[in-house]
Amino acid sequence: MQHPGLMDRARVHIPGWRRDALRTNLWFVPSLLVVAAAALFGLTYGLDRAVHAHAFSLPSWVNTGGPDAARTLLTAIAAAVITVVGVVFSITILALQLASTQFGPRMLRNFIRDLGTQLTLGTFVATFVFSVLALGSVNSTGGATFVPHISVTAALVLLVVDLGVLIYFIHHVSQTIQLTDVVHAIARDFHHAIDELHADRGLAAASPPAGPAVGALAERLEREGVGIPAPSSGYLQAIGHHRLVQIAGDSDAIVQLAYRPGHFIIRGRPLAVVWPAASAPAVADGLARAHVTGSHRTLRQDPQFAIDQLVEIAIRALSPAVNDTFTALTCIDWLTDGLTRVSAQPLRDGVFRDRGGRVRLIEVTVPYDRLVNRAFDKIRQAGRGMPAVGIRQLDSLSRIADATIDDDQRAVVQRQADMILRAAYAAIEEANDRADVERAHAGVVAAVARRQHAPV
């Protein structure tokens, strides 16, 4: 029987993707804060009406004068805040332009989803909306004079909060555009994507096996399976594994996926294969609901995308136009951190079972060698002839080798180390530099041998 915690984690994949999509924009958080400002005004306005109707006395620091003074104060607050909103928006656009130029266009989404920027914009817009609503409630016509003293005081408090937020925003922007912070943020997303893989591995392995073996089912799918066409083109961003297992179980079917998150899907091409054929219509509808596609890749279930972002920054830094070796070394260090996490646990086998232990879903897995090669190949090629890059990559492979758990992983690590050594022999002319690379390569060989003889 499946562990309840594993099932709960599985259920959040698609809703989690929706939360991520809502975060990756500049309107959702400000909209929530505007709604909160309107609700706050409703509260303060109700209190002002109660005070006015019952002639309650307010503290002296809440009394904001007559209608003209209240209008002047609220107008000044609204005008100042909307001016600052324009400045904040300009700074945000400038930061996005800088990110696109320095780090690559694929980094823009990382900056757009920054919560600090969204909260800053939202706080100022919310203050503006609150001030305008309070301004509209001031009444001096005839004998029915009404001044919302509590609302005006709340607007002043919000203005003080805005000053603090502005100071925070200036500090925050100066931090987020620093390359080391950008690299660390991508590495953190890499960790989250790895955690997603391990969570799904727990779901896949939760039930004891029952029914036909995976190999026999794969052969049957190849002979008798029915292809389900993709309803739309785009990058596969997320898969609801639990939902697919449930749908396949209800239809007594087996589903074999043709793509994993990060792959580009073409409309009309097979998205999955289903057996038996009679279950295809029901499963097709479930596939459409359980697959999320879009115009771009996301990090939620696609660890390769995080690797690609770090590699892109590294090869940009190694280009002759930039020539920033230390940035490339920083990227290598964080790639090492992520791959060490990957190496420490087995990757999932892509087989998901229902509560009875029967195979219901077979997906395309992320091979270990694909992750390692993707992290090292392009940097090795861009840093050809640069001893510092080769030595740092070899040192990284030594650390990864120390975390490996089987011979297949160690063979991948050894292969990468050998390619770096051959590249050094071919491109590095200085004998002492080649000797340094050889010593680093020997460290990888020693780490691989040490793990081979380590007790399991």
Short mmCIF file of C-alpha atoms in Angstrom, two decimals:
data_model
loop_
_atom_site.label_atom_id
_atom_site.label_comp_id
_atom_site.label_asym_id
_atom_site.label_seq_id
_atom_site.Cartn_x
_atom_site.Cartn_y
_atom_site.Cartn_z
CA MET A 1 0.00 0.00 0.00
CA GLN A 2 1.30 3.46 -0.88
CA HIS A 3 2.55 5.72 1.85
CA PRO A 4 0.13 8.66 2.40
CA GLY A 5 2.93 11.22 2.50
CA LEU A 6 4.17 10.12 -0.88
CA MET A 7 0.71 10.41 -2.33
CA ASP A 8 0.33 13.93 -0.92
CA ARG A 9 3.56 15.00 -2.55
CA ALA A 10 2.41 13.55 -5.84
CA ARG A 11 -0.84 15.49 -5.71
CA VAL A 12 0.93 18.84 -5.52
CA HIS A 13 2.84 18.54 -8.77
CA ILE A 14 0.30 20.12 -11.08
CA PRO A 15 -1.08 22.62 -8.50
CA GLY A 16 2.55 23.39 -7.67
CA TRP A 17 3.12 24.18 -11.32
CA ARG A 18 0.15 26.57 -11.21
CA ARG A 19 1.63 28.30 -8.19
CA ASP A 20 4.92 28.62 -10.03
CA ALA A 21 3.13 30.07 -13.08
CA LEU A 22 1.38 32.64 -10.88
CA ARG A 23 4.70 33.60 -9.33
CA THR A 24 6.35 34.13 -12.71
CA ASN A 25 4.59 37.40 -13.51
CA LEU A 26 4.46 40.97 -12.25
CA TRP A 27 0.69 41.27 -11.75
CA PHE A 28 -0.49 38.53 -9.39
CA VAL A 29 1.14 39.64 -6.12
CA PRO A 30 0.39 43.36 -6.75
CA SER A 31 -3.23 42.43 -7.49
CA LEU A 32 -3.50 40.58 -4.18
CA LEU A 33 -2.07 43.59 -2.34
CA VAL A 34 -4.51 45.93 -4.11
CA VAL A 35 -7.38 43.73 -2.94
CA ALA A 36 -5.92 43.79 0.57
CA ALA A 37 -5.71 47.61 0.40
CA ALA A 38 -9.36 47.81 -0.65
CA ALA A 39 -10.32 45.52 2.24
CA LEU A 40 -8.28 47.65 4.65
CA PHE A 41 -10.05 50.76 3.42
CA GLY A 42 -13.38 49.06 3.94
CA LEU A 43 -12.40 48.38 7.54
CA THR A 44 -11.08 51.89 8.29
CA TYR A 45 -14.01 53.53 6.50
CA GLY A 46 -16.45 51.50 8.58
CA LEU A 47 -14.66 52.60 11.75
CA ASP A 48 -14.71 56.22 10.58
CA ARG A 49 -18.44 56.02 9.94
CA ALA A 50 -19.01 54.51 13.37
CA VAL A 51 -16.95 57.23 15.04
CA HIS A 52 -18.76 59.95 13.07
CA ALA A 53 -22.22 58.57 13.81
CA HIS A 54 -21.67 58.20 17.54
CA ALA A 55 -19.43 61.25 17.97
CA PHE A 56 -16.64 59.25 19.54
CA SER A 57 -13.49 61.15 20.43
CA LEU A 58 -10.27 60.06 18.75
CA PRO A 59 -6.71 60.46 20.02
CA SER A 60 -5.04 63.68 18.96
CA TRP A 61 -2.57 61.86 16.73
CA VAL A 62 -5.48 60.43 14.70
CA ASN A 63 -7.19 63.80 14.13
CA THR A 64 -6.05 64.95 10.67
CA GLY A 65 -7.87 68.30 10.45
CA GLY A 66 -10.71 69.37 8.22
CA PRO A 67 -11.77 68.19 4.76
CA ASP A 68 -9.37 70.45 2.88
CA ALA A 69 -6.41 69.31 4.94
CA ALA A 70 -7.37 65.65 4.45
CA ARG A 71 -7.73 66.12 0.67
CA THR A 72 -4.38 67.89 0.44
CA LEU A 73 -2.65 65.17 2.44
CA LEU A 74 -4.19 62.26 0.53
CA THR A 75 -3.53 63.94 -2.83
CA ALA A 76 0.12 64.45 -1.94
CA ILE A 77 0.47 60.81 -0.83
CA ALA A 78 -1.17 59.47 -3.97
CA ALA A 79 0.93 61.68 -6.27
CA ALA A 80 4.20 60.82 -4.53
CA VAL A 81 3.49 57.10 -4.46
CA ILE A 82 2.48 56.84 -8.13
CA THR A 83 5.68 58.71 -9.05
CA VAL A 84 7.75 56.22 -7.10
CA VAL A 85 5.87 53.36 -8.80
CA GLY A 86 7.13 54.68 -12.13
CA VAL A 87 10.69 54.80 -10.79
CA VAL A 88 10.44 51.25 -9.42
CA PHE A 89 9.03 50.02 -12.71
CA SER A 90 11.88 51.69 -14.62
CA ILE A 91 14.47 50.11 -12.33
CA THR A 92 12.81 46.72 -12.81
CA ILE A 93 12.88 47.04 -16.60
CA LEU A 94 16.53 48.11 -16.45
CA ALA A 95 17.39 45.08 -14.30
CA LEU A 96 15.59 42.80 -16.76
CA GLN A 97 17.49 44.32 -19.67
CA LEU A 98 20.79 43.88 -17.83
CA ALA A 99 19.93 40.28 -17.00
CA SER A 100 19.09 39.52 -20.62
CA THR A 101 22.35 41.03 -21.84
CA GLN A 102 24.70 39.66 -19.19
CA PHE A 103 23.16 36.30 -18.30
CA GLY A 104 21.10 35.40 -21.37
CA PRO A 105 17.40 35.72 -22.25
CA ARG A 106 16.51 32.49 -20.43
CA MET A 107 17.34 34.20 -17.11
CA LEU A 108 14.56 36.78 -17.49
CA ARG A 109 11.95 34.51 -15.93
CA ASN A 110 14.16 34.10 -12.85
CA PHE A 111 14.08 37.86 -12.33
CA ILE A 112 10.38 38.25 -13.11
CA ARG A 113 9.48 35.62 -10.51
CA ASP A 114 11.48 37.47 -7.84
CA LEU A 115 9.11 37.95 -4.89
CA GLY A 116 10.89 41.05 -3.58
CA THR A 117 10.24 43.00 -6.78
CA GLN A 118 6.60 41.88 -6.89
CA LEU A 119 6.01 42.87 -3.26
CA THR A 120 7.61 46.27 -3.83
CA LEU A 121 5.41 47.06 -6.81
CA GLY A 122 2.37 45.73 -5.00
CA THR A 123 2.99 47.75 -1.84
CA PHE A 124 3.23 51.05 -3.70
CA VAL A 125 0.24 50.36 -5.94
CA ALA A 126 -1.80 49.27 -2.92
CA THR A 127 -0.94 52.50 -1.08
CA PHE A 128 -1.99 54.52 -4.12
CA VAL A 129 -5.32 52.70 -4.35
CA PHE A 130 -5.94 53.13 -0.61
CA SER A 131 -5.19 56.85 -0.80
CA VAL A 132 -7.51 57.36 -3.78
CA LEU A 133 -10.34 55.48 -2.06
CA ALA A 134 -9.86 57.52 1.11
CA LEU A 135 -9.76 60.73 -0.95
CA GLY A 136 -13.09 59.88 -2.52
CA SER A 137 -14.68 59.37 0.89
CA VAL A 138 -13.95 62.91 2.10
CA ASN A 139 -17.16 64.95 2.04
CA SER A 140 -17.59 68.68 2.68
CA THR A 141 -20.80 69.46 0.78
CA GLY A 142 -23.56 71.19 2.66
CA GLY A 143 -23.73 70.48 6.32
CA ALA A 144 -22.77 66.79 6.02
CA THR A 145 -19.04 67.19 6.54
CA PHE A 146 -17.19 63.88 6.83
CA VAL A 147 -13.44 63.41 7.27
CA PRO A 148 -12.18 59.78 7.49
CA HIS A 149 -9.53 60.46 10.12
CA ILE A 150 -8.68 56.79 10.67
CA SER A 151 -8.31 56.17 6.93
CA VAL A 152 -6.06 59.22 6.51
CA THR A 153 -3.92 58.07 9.43
CA ALA A 154 -3.70 54.60 7.89
CA ALA A 155 -2.56 56.20 4.61
CA LEU A 156 0.22 57.97 6.51
CA VAL A 157 1.27 54.67 8.09
CA LEU A 158 1.32 53.03 4.66
CA LEU A 159 3.50 55.88 3.40
CA VAL A 160 6.04 55.19 6.14
CA VAL A 161 5.94 51.49 5.21
CA ASP A 162 6.55 52.46 1.57
CA LEU A 163 9.70 54.33 2.55
CA GLY A 164 11.06 51.21 4.19
CA VAL A 165 10.07 49.10 1.18
CA LEU A 166 11.84 51.55 -1.16
CA ILE A 167 15.06 51.27 0.83
CA TYR A 168 14.72 47.48 0.80
CA PHE A 169 14.08 47.48 -2.96
CA ILE A 170 17.22 49.47 -3.73
CA HIS A 171 19.26 47.04 -1.63
CA HIS A 172 17.47 44.04 -3.11
CA VAL A 173 18.09 45.05 -6.72
CA SER A 174 21.76 45.70 -6.04
CA GLN A 175 21.99 42.18 -4.63
CA THR A 176 19.97 40.28 -7.22
CA ILE A 177 21.92 41.59 -10.22
CA GLN A 178 25.20 40.33 -8.77
CA LEU A 179 26.31 37.33 -10.72
CA THR A 180 27.13 35.19 -7.69
CA ASP A 181 23.60 35.64 -6.36
CA VAL A 182 22.13 34.81 -9.77
CA VAL A 183 24.16 31.60 -9.96
CA HIS A 184 23.21 30.65 -6.41
CA ALA A 185 19.51 31.20 -7.14
CA ILE A 186 19.70 28.90 -10.16
CA ALA A 187 21.53 26.29 -8.09
CA ARG A 188 18.75 26.49 -5.50
CA ASP A 189 16.20 25.82 -8.24
CA PHE A 190 18.38 22.89 -9.34
CA HIS A 191 18.11 21.46 -5.82
CA HIS A 192 14.32 21.80 -5.89
CA ALA A 193 14.13 20.01 -9.24
CA ILE A 194 16.28 17.19 -7.84
CA ASP A 195 13.98 16.94 -4.81
CA GLU A 196 11.04 16.59 -7.21
CA LEU A 197 12.78 13.67 -8.90
CA HIS A 198 13.40 11.91 -5.62
CA ALA A 199 9.81 12.54 -4.45
CA ASP A 200 8.49 10.96 -7.63
CA ARG A 201 10.90 8.07 -7.18
CA GLY A 202 9.26 7.40 -3.80
CA LEU A 203 5.84 7.41 -5.44
CA ALA A 204 7.03 5.03 -8.16
CA ALA A 205 8.50 2.54 -5.69
CA ALA A 206 5.85 2.74 -2.95
CA SER A 207 3.87 -0.37 -3.89
CA PRO A 208 5.29 -3.91 -4.07
CA PRO A 209 5.37 -5.23 -7.65
CA ALA A 210 2.44 -7.28 -8.92
CA GLY A 211 1.23 -8.42 -12.32
CA PRO A 212 3.33 -8.75 -15.51
CA ALA A 213 6.93 -7.57 -15.60
CA VAL A 214 7.82 -4.19 -17.06
CA GLY A 215 9.70 -5.73 -20.00
CA ALA A 216 6.74 -7.84 -21.07
CA LEU A 217 4.40 -4.87 -20.79
CA ALA A 218 6.74 -2.70 -22.87
CA GLU A 219 6.75 -5.33 -25.64
CA ARG A 220 2.96 -5.52 -25.56
CA LEU A 221 2.70 -1.75 -25.76
CA GLU A 222 5.00 -1.76 -28.77
CA ARG A 223 2.95 -4.44 -30.56
CA GLU A 224 -0.60 -3.59 -29.57
CA GLY A 225 -0.51 -0.11 -28.07
CA VAL A 226 -2.50 2.80 -29.48
CA GLY A 227 -0.82 6.18 -29.89
CA ILE A 228 -2.43 9.25 -28.32
CA PRO A 229 -1.63 12.43 -30.31
CA ALA A 230 -0.50 15.59 -28.56
CA PRO A 231 -3.30 18.20 -28.44
CA SER A 232 -0.92 21.17 -28.75
CA SER A 233 2.68 22.08 -29.49
CA GLY A 234 5.09 23.47 -26.92
CA TYR A 235 7.54 22.54 -24.20
CA LEU A 236 6.34 19.97 -21.73
CA GLN A 237 6.48 21.77 -18.38
CA ALA A 238 4.90 19.36 -15.89
CA ILE A 239 3.30 15.92 -15.64
CA GLY A 240 0.70 14.88 -13.06
CA HIS A 241 1.99 11.36 -12.40
CA HIS A 242 -0.52 10.57 -9.67
CA ARG A 243 -3.42 11.65 -11.86
CA LEU A 244 -2.21 9.50 -14.75
CA VAL A 245 -1.77 6.46 -12.51
CA GLN A 246 -5.29 6.94 -11.19
CA ILE A 247 -6.77 7.33 -14.68
CA ALA A 248 -4.91 4.29 -15.98
CA GLY A 249 -6.03 2.26 -12.97
CA ASP A 250 -9.67 3.24 -13.43
CA SER A 251 -9.47 2.15 -17.09
CA ASP A 252 -7.35 -0.95 -16.34
CA ALA A 253 -4.81 0.39 -18.82
CA ILE A 254 -1.06 0.87 -19.13
CA VAL A 255 0.35 4.20 -20.35
CA GLN A 256 3.81 4.71 -21.76
CA LEU A 257 4.81 8.36 -22.11
CA ALA A 258 6.91 9.52 -25.05
CA TYR A 259 8.27 12.72 -23.49
CA ARG A 260 9.53 14.07 -20.20
CA PRO A 261 9.45 17.67 -18.91
CA GLY A 262 11.78 19.82 -21.01
CA HIS A 263 11.04 18.03 -24.29
CA PHE A 264 9.34 19.90 -27.12
CA ILE A 265 6.01 18.38 -28.16
CA ILE A 266 4.62 18.72 -31.67
CA ARG A 267 0.87 18.75 -32.07
CA GLY A 268 -0.45 15.56 -33.63
CA ARG A 269 2.65 13.54 -32.85
CA PRO A 270 2.30 10.65 -30.36
CA LEU A 271 2.27 11.92 -26.79
CA ALA A 272 1.87 8.46 -25.26
CA VAL A 273 1.02 4.85 -26.08
CA VAL A 274 -1.91 3.13 -24.34
CA TRP A 275 -2.88 -0.52 -24.01
CA PRO A 276 -5.52 -1.89 -24.38
CA ALA A 277 -6.93 0.06 -27.30
CA ALA A 278 -10.42 0.25 -25.75
CA SER A 279 -9.02 2.45 -22.94
CA ALA A 280 -7.49 4.99 -25.32
CA PRO A 281 -10.41 7.53 -25.36
CA ALA A 282 -10.63 7.76 -21.57
CA VAL A 283 -6.86 7.94 -21.14
CA ALA A 284 -6.53 10.57 -23.91
CA ASP A 285 -8.70 12.98 -21.96
CA GLY A 286 -6.69 12.35 -18.80
CA LEU A 287 -3.40 12.89 -20.64
CA ALA A 288 -4.55 16.30 -21.82
CA ARG A 289 -5.34 17.30 -18.22
CA ALA A 290 -2.21 15.80 -16.67
CA HIS A 291 0.27 17.34 -19.15
CA VAL A 292 1.12 21.03 -18.98
CA THR A 293 2.74 22.57 -22.06
CA GLY A 294 3.86 26.11 -22.77
CA SER A 295 6.14 28.31 -24.82
CA HIS A 296 9.12 27.88 -22.49
CA ARG A 297 10.81 25.38 -20.22
CA THR A 298 10.40 25.52 -16.46
CA LEU A 299 12.51 24.28 -13.57
CA ARG A 300 9.86 22.42 -11.57
CA GLN A 301 10.34 18.93 -13.05
CA ASP A 302 13.22 19.64 -15.42
CA PRO A 303 16.62 19.57 -13.68
CA GLN A 304 18.35 19.72 -17.06
CA PHE A 305 17.03 23.24 -17.52
CA ALA A 306 18.81 24.41 -14.37
CA ILE A 307 21.99 22.76 -15.65
CA ASP A 308 21.56 24.49 -19.01
CA GLN A 309 21.19 27.88 -17.32
CA LEU A 310 24.38 27.44 -15.29
CA VAL A 311 26.24 26.17 -18.34
CA GLU A 312 25.02 29.12 -20.41
CA ILE A 313 26.40 31.59 -17.87
CA ALA A 314 29.69 29.69 -17.79
CA ILE A 315 30.22 29.58 -21.56
CA ARG A 316 29.25 33.25 -21.86
CA ALA A 317 31.90 34.01 -19.24
CA LEU A 318 34.49 31.96 -21.15
CA SER A 319 33.78 33.70 -24.47
CA PRO A 320 36.55 36.03 -25.79
CA ALA A 321 34.21 39.01 -25.50
CA VAL A 322 33.77 38.52 -21.74
CA ASN A 323 36.79 36.46 -20.64
CA ASP A 324 35.60 36.01 -17.04
CA THR A 325 37.13 32.74 -15.92
CA PHE A 326 36.14 33.12 -12.27
CA THR A 327 32.44 33.26 -13.11
CA ALA A 328 32.81 30.01 -15.04
CA LEU A 329 34.55 28.43 -12.04
CA THR A 330 31.67 29.53 -9.81
CA CYS A 331 29.19 27.85 -12.15
CA ILE A 332 31.26 24.66 -12.11
CA ASP A 333 31.21 24.67 -8.31
CA TRP A 334 27.41 24.91 -8.13
CA LEU A 335 27.00 22.31 -10.84
CA THR A 336 29.16 20.04 -8.71
CA ASP A 337 26.94 20.66 -5.70
CA GLY A 338 23.82 19.65 -7.63
CA LEU A 339 25.37 16.61 -9.30
CA THR A 340 26.67 15.41 -5.95
CA ARG A 341 23.08 15.39 -4.70
CA VAL A 342 22.00 13.51 -7.82
CA SER A 343 24.75 10.93 -7.43
CA ALA A 344 23.97 10.18 -3.80
CA GLN A 345 20.59 8.53 -4.56
CA PRO A 346 19.33 6.31 -7.38
CA LEU A 347 17.25 8.07 -10.00
CA ARG A 348 13.73 6.75 -10.48
CA ASP A 349 13.23 3.99 -13.01
CA GLY A 350 10.18 5.63 -14.56
CA VAL A 351 7.73 2.87 -13.54
CA PHE A 352 4.66 3.93 -11.53
CA ARG A 353 2.30 1.40 -9.96
CA ASP A 354 -1.20 1.61 -8.55
CA ARG A 355 -2.18 0.63 -5.02
CA GLY A 356 -2.25 -3.02 -6.02
CA GLY A 357 1.33 -2.88 -7.28
CA ARG A 358 0.43 -3.24 -10.97
CA VAL A 359 2.32 -1.16 -13.51
CA ARG A 360 0.16 1.71 -14.77
CA LEU A 361 2.58 4.32 -16.06
CA ILE A 362 5.98 4.11 -17.77
CA GLU A 363 7.70 7.42 -18.39
CA VAL A 364 10.87 8.60 -20.10
CA THR A 365 13.55 8.85 -17.41
CA VAL A 366 16.39 11.31 -16.97
CA PRO A 367 19.60 9.29 -17.47
CA TYR A 368 22.46 9.98 -15.08
CA ASP A 369 24.99 10.25 -17.90
CA ARG A 370 22.81 12.86 -19.63
CA LEU A 371 22.91 15.10 -16.55
CA VAL A 372 26.67 14.79 -16.09
CA ASN A 373 27.49 15.22 -19.77
CA ARG A 374 25.19 18.22 -20.04
CA ALA A 375 26.96 19.86 -17.11
CA PHE A 376 30.51 19.24 -18.36
CA ASP A 377 30.63 18.93 -22.16
CA LYS A 378 29.98 22.50 -23.29
CA ILE A 379 32.11 24.03 -20.55
CA ARG A 380 34.96 21.67 -21.42
CA GLN A 381 34.67 22.64 -25.07
CA ALA A 382 34.44 26.38 -24.35
CA GLY A 383 37.37 26.22 -21.91
CA ARG A 384 39.60 24.20 -24.20
CA GLY A 385 43.20 25.21 -23.64
CA MET A 386 42.45 26.85 -20.26
CA PRO A 387 44.14 24.83 -17.49
CA ALA A 388 42.17 26.51 -14.68
CA VAL A 389 38.86 25.37 -16.14
CA GLY A 390 40.04 21.81 -16.76
CA ILE A 391 41.54 21.49 -13.28
CA ARG A 392 38.37 22.81 -11.62
CA GLN A 393 36.25 20.38 -13.63
CA LEU A 394 38.49 17.48 -12.62
CA ASP A 395 38.35 18.52 -8.97
CA SER A 396 34.57 18.61 -9.30
CA LEU A 397 34.51 15.13 -10.81
CA SER A 398 36.54 13.88 -7.84
CA ARG A 399 33.86 15.18 -5.46
CA ILE A 400 31.09 13.70 -7.58
CA ALA A 401 32.90 10.36 -7.71
CA ASP A 402 33.03 10.33 -3.90
CA ALA A 403 29.22 10.52 -3.88
CA THR A 404 28.51 7.84 -6.51
CA ILE A 405 26.68 4.67 -5.51
CA ASP A 406 27.27 2.30 -8.43
CA ASP A 407 29.78 1.43 -11.15
CA ASP A 408 27.66 2.91 -13.95
CA GLN A 409 27.86 6.33 -12.35
CA ARG A 410 31.58 6.00 -11.81
CA ALA A 411 32.08 5.02 -15.46
CA VAL A 412 30.35 8.25 -16.51
CA VAL A 413 32.58 10.29 -14.20
CA GLN A 414 35.72 8.52 -15.42
CA ARG A 415 34.75 9.12 -19.05
CA GLN A 416 34.42 12.85 -18.48
CA ALA A 417 37.77 12.98 -16.68
CA ASP A 418 39.48 11.18 -19.55
CA MET A 419 38.02 13.60 -22.11
CA ILE A 420 39.30 16.58 -20.10
CA LEU A 421 42.78 15.02 -19.93
CA ARG A 422 42.84 14.35 -23.69
CA ALA A 423 41.73 17.93 -24.37
CA ALA A 424 44.57 19.18 -22.16
CA TYR A 425 47.15 17.11 -24.07
CA ALA A 426 45.83 18.48 -27.37
CA ALA A 427 45.43 22.17 -26.49
CA ILE A 428 47.81 23.04 -23.60
CA GLU A 429 51.40 23.61 -24.68
CA GLU A 430 52.98 24.39 -21.31
CA ALA A 431 54.32 21.20 -19.72
CA ASN A 432 53.78 22.39 -16.14
CA ASP A 433 50.15 23.20 -16.88
CA ARG A 434 49.65 19.75 -18.34
CA ALA A 435 51.26 18.26 -15.23
CA ASP A 436 48.73 20.12 -13.05
CA VAL A 437 45.89 18.71 -15.13
CA GLU A 438 47.39 15.22 -14.86
CA ARG A 439 47.50 15.49 -11.07
CA ALA A 440 43.86 16.57 -10.98
CA HIS A 441 42.98 13.65 -13.27
CA ALA A 442 44.82 11.28 -10.95
CA GLY A 443 42.61 12.57 -8.15
CA VAL A 444 39.51 11.49 -10.09
CA VAL A 445 41.00 8.05 -10.75
CA ALA A 446 41.77 7.67 -7.04
CA ALA A 447 38.26 8.76 -6.03
CA VAL A 448 36.68 6.29 -8.45
CA ALA A 449 38.87 3.47 -7.17
CA ARG A 450 38.14 4.41 -3.57
CA ARG A 451 34.38 4.23 -4.13
CA GLN A 452 34.67 0.94 -6.02
CA HIS A 453 36.25 -0.70 -2.99
CA ALA A 454 34.11 1.07 -0.40
CA PRO A 455 31.69 -1.15 1.56
CA VAL A 456 28.09 -0.94 0.37
#
